[in-house]
C-alpha positions as protocol buffer text, in pm:
chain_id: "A"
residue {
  index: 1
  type: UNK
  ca { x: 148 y: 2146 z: 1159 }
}
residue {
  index: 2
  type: UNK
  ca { x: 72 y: 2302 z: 1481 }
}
residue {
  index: 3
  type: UNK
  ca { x: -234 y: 2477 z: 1291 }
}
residue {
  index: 4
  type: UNK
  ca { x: -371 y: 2196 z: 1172 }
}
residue {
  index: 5
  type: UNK
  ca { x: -384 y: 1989 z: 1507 }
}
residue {
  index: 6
  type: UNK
  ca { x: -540 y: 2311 z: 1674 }
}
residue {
  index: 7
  type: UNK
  ca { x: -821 y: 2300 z: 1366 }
}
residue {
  index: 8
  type: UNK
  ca { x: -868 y: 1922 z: 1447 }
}
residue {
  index: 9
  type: UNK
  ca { x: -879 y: 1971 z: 1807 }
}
residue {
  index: 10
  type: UNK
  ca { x: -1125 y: 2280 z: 1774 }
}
residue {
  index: 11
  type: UNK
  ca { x: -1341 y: 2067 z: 1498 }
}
residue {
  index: 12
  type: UNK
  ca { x: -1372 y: 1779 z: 1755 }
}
residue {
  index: 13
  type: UNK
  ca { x: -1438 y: 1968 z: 1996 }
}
residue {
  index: 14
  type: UNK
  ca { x: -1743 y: 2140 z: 1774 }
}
residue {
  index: 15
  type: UNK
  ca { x: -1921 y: 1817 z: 1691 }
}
residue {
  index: 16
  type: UNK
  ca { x: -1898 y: 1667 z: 2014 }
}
residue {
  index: 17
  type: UNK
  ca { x: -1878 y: 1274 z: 2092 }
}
residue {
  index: 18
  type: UNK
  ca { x: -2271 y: 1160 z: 2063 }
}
residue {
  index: 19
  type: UNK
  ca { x: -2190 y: 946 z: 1800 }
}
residue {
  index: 20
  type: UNK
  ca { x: -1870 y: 743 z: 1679 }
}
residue {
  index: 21
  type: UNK
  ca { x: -1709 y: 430 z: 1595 }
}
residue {
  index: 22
  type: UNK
  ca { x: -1346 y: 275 z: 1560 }
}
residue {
  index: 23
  type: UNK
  ca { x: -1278 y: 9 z: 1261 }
}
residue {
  index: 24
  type: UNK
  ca { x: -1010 y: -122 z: 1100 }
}
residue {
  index: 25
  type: UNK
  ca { x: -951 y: -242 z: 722 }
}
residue {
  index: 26
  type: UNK
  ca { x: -790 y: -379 z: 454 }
}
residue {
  index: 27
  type: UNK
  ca { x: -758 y: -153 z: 151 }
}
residue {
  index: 28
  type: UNK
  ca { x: -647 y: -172 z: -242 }
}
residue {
  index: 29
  type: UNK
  ca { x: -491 y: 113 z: -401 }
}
residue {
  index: 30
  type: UNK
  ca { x: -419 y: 75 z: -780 }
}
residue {
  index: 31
  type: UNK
  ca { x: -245 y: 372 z: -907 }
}
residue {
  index: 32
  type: UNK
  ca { x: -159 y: 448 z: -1298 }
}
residue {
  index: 33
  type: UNK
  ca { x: 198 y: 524 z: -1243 }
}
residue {
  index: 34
  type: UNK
  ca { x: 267 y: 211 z: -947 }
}
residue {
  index: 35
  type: UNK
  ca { x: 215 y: -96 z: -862 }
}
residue {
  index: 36
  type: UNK
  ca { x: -118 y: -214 z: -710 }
}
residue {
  index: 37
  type: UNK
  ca { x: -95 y: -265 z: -300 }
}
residue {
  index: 38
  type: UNK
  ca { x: -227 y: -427 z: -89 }
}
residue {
  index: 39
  type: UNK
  ca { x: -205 y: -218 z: 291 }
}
residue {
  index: 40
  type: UNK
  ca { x: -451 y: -180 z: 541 }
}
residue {
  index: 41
  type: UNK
  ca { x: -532 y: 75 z: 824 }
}
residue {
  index: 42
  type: UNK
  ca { x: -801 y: 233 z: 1115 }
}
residue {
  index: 43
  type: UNK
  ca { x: -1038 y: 511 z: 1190 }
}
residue {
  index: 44
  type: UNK
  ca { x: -1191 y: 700 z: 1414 }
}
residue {
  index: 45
  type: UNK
  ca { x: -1547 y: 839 z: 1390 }
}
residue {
  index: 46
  type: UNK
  ca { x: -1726 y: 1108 z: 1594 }
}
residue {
  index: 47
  type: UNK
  ca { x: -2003 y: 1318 z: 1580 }
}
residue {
  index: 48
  type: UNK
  ca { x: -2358 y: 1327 z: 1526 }
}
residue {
  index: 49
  type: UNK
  ca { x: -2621 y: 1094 z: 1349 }
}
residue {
  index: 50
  type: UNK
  ca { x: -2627 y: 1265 z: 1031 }
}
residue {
  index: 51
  type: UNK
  ca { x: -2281 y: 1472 z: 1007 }
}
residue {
  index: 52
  type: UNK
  ca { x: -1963 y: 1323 z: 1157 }
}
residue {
  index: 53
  type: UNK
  ca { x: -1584 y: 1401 z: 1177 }
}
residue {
  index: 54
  type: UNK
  ca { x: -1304 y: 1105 z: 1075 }
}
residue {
  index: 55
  type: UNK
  ca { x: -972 y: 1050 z: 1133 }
}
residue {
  index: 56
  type: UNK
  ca { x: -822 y: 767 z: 949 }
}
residue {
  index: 57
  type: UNK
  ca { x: -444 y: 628 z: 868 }
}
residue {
  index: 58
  type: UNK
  ca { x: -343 y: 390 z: 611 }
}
residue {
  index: 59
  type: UNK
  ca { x: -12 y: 223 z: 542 }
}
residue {
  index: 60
  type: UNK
  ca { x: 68 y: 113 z: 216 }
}
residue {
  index: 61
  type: UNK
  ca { x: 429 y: -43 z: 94 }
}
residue {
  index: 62
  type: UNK
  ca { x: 506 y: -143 z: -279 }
}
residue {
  index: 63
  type: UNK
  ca { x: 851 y: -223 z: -419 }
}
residue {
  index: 64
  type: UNK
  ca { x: 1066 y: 34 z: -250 }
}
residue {
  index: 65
  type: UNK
  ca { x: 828 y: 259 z: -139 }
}
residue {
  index: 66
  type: UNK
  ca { x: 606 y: 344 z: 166 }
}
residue {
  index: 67
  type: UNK
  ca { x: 298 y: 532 z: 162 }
}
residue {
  index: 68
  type: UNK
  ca { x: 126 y: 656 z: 503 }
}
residue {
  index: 69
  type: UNK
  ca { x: -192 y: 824 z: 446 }
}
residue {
  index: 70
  type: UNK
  ca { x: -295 y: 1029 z: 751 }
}
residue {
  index: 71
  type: UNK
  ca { x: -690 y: 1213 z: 668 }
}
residue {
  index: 72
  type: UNK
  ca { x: -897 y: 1402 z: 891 }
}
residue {
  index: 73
  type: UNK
  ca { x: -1266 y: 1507 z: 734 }
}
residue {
  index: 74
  type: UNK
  ca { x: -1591 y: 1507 z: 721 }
}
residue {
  index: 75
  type: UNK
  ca { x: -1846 y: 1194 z: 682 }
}
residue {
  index: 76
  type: UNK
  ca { x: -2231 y: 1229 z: 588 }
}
residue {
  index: 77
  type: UNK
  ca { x: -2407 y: 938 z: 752 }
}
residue {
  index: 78
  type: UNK
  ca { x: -2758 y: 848 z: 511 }
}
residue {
  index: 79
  type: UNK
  ca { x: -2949 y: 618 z: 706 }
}
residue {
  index: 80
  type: UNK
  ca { x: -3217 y: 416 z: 520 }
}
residue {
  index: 81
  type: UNK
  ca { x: -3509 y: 426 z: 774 }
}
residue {
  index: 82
  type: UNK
  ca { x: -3478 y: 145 z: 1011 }
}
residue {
  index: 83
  type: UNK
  ca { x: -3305 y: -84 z: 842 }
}
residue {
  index: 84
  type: UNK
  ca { x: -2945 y: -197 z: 921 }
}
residue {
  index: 85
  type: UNK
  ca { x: -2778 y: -80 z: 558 }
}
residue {
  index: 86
  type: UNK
  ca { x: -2675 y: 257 z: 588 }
}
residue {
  index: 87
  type: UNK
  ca { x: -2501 y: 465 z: 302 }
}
residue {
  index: 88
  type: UNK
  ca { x: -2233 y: 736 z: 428 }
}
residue {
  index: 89
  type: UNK
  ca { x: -2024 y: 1030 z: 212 }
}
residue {
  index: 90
  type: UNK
  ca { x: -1671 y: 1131 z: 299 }
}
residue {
  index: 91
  type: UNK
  ca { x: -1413 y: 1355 z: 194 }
}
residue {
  index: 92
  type: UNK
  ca { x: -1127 y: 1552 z: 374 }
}
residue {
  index: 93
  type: UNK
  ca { x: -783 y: 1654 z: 335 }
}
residue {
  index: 94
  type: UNK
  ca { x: -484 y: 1420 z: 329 }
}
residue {
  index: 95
  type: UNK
  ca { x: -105 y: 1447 z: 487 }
}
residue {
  index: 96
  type: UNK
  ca { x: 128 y: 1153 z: 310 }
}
residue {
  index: 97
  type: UNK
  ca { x: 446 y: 1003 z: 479 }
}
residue {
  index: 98
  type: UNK
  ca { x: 622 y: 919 z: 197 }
}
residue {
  index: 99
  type: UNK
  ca { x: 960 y: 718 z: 213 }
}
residue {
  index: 100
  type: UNK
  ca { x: 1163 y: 582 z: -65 }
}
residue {
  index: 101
  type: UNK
  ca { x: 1509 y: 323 z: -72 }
}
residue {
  index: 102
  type: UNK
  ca { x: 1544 y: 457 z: -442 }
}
residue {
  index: 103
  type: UNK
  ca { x: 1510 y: 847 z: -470 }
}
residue {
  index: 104
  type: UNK
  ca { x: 1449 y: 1121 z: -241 }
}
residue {
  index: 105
  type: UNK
  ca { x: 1088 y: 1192 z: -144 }
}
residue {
  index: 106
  type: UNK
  ca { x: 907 y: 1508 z: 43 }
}
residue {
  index: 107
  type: UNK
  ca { x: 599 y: 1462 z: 265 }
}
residue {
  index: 108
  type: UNK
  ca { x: 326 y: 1603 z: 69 }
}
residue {
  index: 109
  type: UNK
  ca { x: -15 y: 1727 z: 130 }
}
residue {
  index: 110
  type: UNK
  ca { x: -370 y: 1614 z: -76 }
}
residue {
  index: 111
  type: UNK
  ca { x: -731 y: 1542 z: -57 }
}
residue {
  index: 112
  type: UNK
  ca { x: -940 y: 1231 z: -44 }
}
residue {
  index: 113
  type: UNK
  ca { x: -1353 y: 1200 z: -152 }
}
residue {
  index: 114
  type: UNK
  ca { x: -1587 y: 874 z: -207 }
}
residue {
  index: 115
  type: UNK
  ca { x: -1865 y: 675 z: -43 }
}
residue {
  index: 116
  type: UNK
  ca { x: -1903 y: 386 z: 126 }
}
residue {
  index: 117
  type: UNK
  ca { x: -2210 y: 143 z: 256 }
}
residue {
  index: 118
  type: UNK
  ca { x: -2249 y: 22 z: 621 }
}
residue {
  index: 119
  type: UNK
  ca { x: -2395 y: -310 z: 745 }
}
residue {
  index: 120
  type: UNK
  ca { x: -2502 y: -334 z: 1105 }
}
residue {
  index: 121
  type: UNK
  ca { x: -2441 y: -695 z: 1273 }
}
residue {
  index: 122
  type: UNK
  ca { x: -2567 y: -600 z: 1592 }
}
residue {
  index: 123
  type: UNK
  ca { x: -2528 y: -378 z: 1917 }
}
residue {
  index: 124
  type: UNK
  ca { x: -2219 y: -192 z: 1843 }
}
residue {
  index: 125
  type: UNK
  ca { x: -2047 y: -369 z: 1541 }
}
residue {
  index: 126
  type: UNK
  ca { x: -2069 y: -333 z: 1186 }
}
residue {
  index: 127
  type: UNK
  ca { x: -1913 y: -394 z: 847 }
}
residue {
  index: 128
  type: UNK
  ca { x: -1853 y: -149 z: 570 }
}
residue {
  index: 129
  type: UNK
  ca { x: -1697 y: -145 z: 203 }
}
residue {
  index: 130
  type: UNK
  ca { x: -1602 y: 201 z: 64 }
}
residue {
  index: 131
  type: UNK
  ca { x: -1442 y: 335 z: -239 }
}
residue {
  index: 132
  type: UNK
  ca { x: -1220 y: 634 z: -189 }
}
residue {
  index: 133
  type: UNK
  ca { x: -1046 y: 870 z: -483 }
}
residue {
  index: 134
  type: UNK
  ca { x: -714 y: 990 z: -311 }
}
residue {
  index: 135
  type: UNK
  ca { x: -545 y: 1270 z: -480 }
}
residue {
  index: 136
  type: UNK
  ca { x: -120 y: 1281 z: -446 }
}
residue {
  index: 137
  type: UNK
  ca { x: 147 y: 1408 z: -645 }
}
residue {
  index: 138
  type: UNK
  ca { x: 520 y: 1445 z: -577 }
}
residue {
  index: 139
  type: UNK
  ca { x: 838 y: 1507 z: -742 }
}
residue {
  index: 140
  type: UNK
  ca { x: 1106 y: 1232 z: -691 }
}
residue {
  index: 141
  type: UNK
  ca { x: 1450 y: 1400 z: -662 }
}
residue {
  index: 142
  type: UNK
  ca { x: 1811 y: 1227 z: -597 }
}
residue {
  index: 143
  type: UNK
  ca { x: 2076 y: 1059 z: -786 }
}
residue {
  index: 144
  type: UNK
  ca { x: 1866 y: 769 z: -890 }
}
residue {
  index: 145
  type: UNK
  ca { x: 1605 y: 987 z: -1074 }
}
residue {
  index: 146
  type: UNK
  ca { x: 1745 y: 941 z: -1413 }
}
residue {
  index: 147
  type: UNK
  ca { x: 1644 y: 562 z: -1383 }
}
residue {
  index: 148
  type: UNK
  ca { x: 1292 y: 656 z: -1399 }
}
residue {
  index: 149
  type: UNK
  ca { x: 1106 y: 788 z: -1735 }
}
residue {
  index: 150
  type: UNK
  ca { x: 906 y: 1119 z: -1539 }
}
residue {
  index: 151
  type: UNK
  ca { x: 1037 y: 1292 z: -1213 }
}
residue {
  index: 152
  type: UNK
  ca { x: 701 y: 1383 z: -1130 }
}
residue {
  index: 153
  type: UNK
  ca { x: 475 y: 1134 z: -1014 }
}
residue {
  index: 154
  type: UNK
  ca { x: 133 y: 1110 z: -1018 }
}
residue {
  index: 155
  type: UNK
  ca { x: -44 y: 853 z: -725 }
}
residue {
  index: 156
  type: UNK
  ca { x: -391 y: 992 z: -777 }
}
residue {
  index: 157
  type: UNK
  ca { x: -625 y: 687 z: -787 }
}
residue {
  index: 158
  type: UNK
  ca { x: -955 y: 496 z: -624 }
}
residue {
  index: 159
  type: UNK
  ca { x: -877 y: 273 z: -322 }
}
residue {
  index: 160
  type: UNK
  ca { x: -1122 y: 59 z: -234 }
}
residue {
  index: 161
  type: UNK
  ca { x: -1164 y: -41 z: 117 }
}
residue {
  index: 162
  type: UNK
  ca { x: -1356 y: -292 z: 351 }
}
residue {
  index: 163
  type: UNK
  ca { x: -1356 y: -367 z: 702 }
}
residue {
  index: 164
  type: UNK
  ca { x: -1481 y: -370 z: 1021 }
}
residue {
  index: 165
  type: UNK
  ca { x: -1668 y: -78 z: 1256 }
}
residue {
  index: 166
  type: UNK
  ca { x: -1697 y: 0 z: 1628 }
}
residue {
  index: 167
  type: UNK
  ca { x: -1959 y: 151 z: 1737 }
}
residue {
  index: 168
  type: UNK
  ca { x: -2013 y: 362 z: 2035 }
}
């Protein structure tokens, strides 16, 4: 863990602060093995015009379970000339709190890639919709696990997110 922080700090550190932004948003997750939930979450932007570093957290809770996505990684800004749409990439890696009341749960490490679209209201605020694949897979362990048909679960699915930007 200690590693990883360092590596953040030093990647920050790299792209410097010239650009940035802080949003929040509601986001949909819809997984094959769960339920679909509703959760919603913030990030922080920094970098440069074209090639940017984010740090995001989500929270997510469905019947009996909890679901914190922490990501740090890398965003591709694509502006379209001068106009006020703007098209970004993303994609980074993934830490997940997970907590269950039913079976026993580890923390577990994965990835996260999409795209998104960014509309500019004005000096320093925008709104963006993005669609995200996250990647996660545990095993569920405990006395309770015979109630369920698989022990190992599979979360990996699109979220879909939209909110509201920032900008600095």
């Amino acid at each position: 863990m200690k590693r990883l922080i360092a590596a953040v700090c030093a990647l920050l550190v790299g792209v410097g602060v010239s650009y940035g932004g802080m949003g929040v948003f509601v986001s949909q997750w819809s997984p094959d093995e769960g339920d679909d939930t509703i959760g919603g979450g913030a990030k922080l932007e920094l970098g440069g015009d074209m090639l940017g570093v984010e740090l995001r957290g989500s929270y997510f809770d469905e019947d009996h379970l909890t679901i914190i996505p922490a990501d740090v990684g890398l965003v591709l800004n694509l502006p379209l000339g001068d106009s006020p749409l703007g098209l970004y990439a993303m994609g980074g890696a993934s830490w997940y709190f997970l907590d269950s009341d039913d079976v026993d749960v580890d923390d577990e490490l994965g990835w996260y890639a999409g795209g998104g679209v960014k509309l500019s209201l004005g000096e320093g605020l925008a709104i963006f919709a993005e669609a995200q694949y996250r990647s996660l897979e545990w095993t569920a362990e405990g006395d309770d696990v015979d109630e369920i048909e698989d022990n190992d679960i599979d979360y990996s699915a699109m979220t879909y997110n939209a909110g509201l930007i920032f900008e600095f």
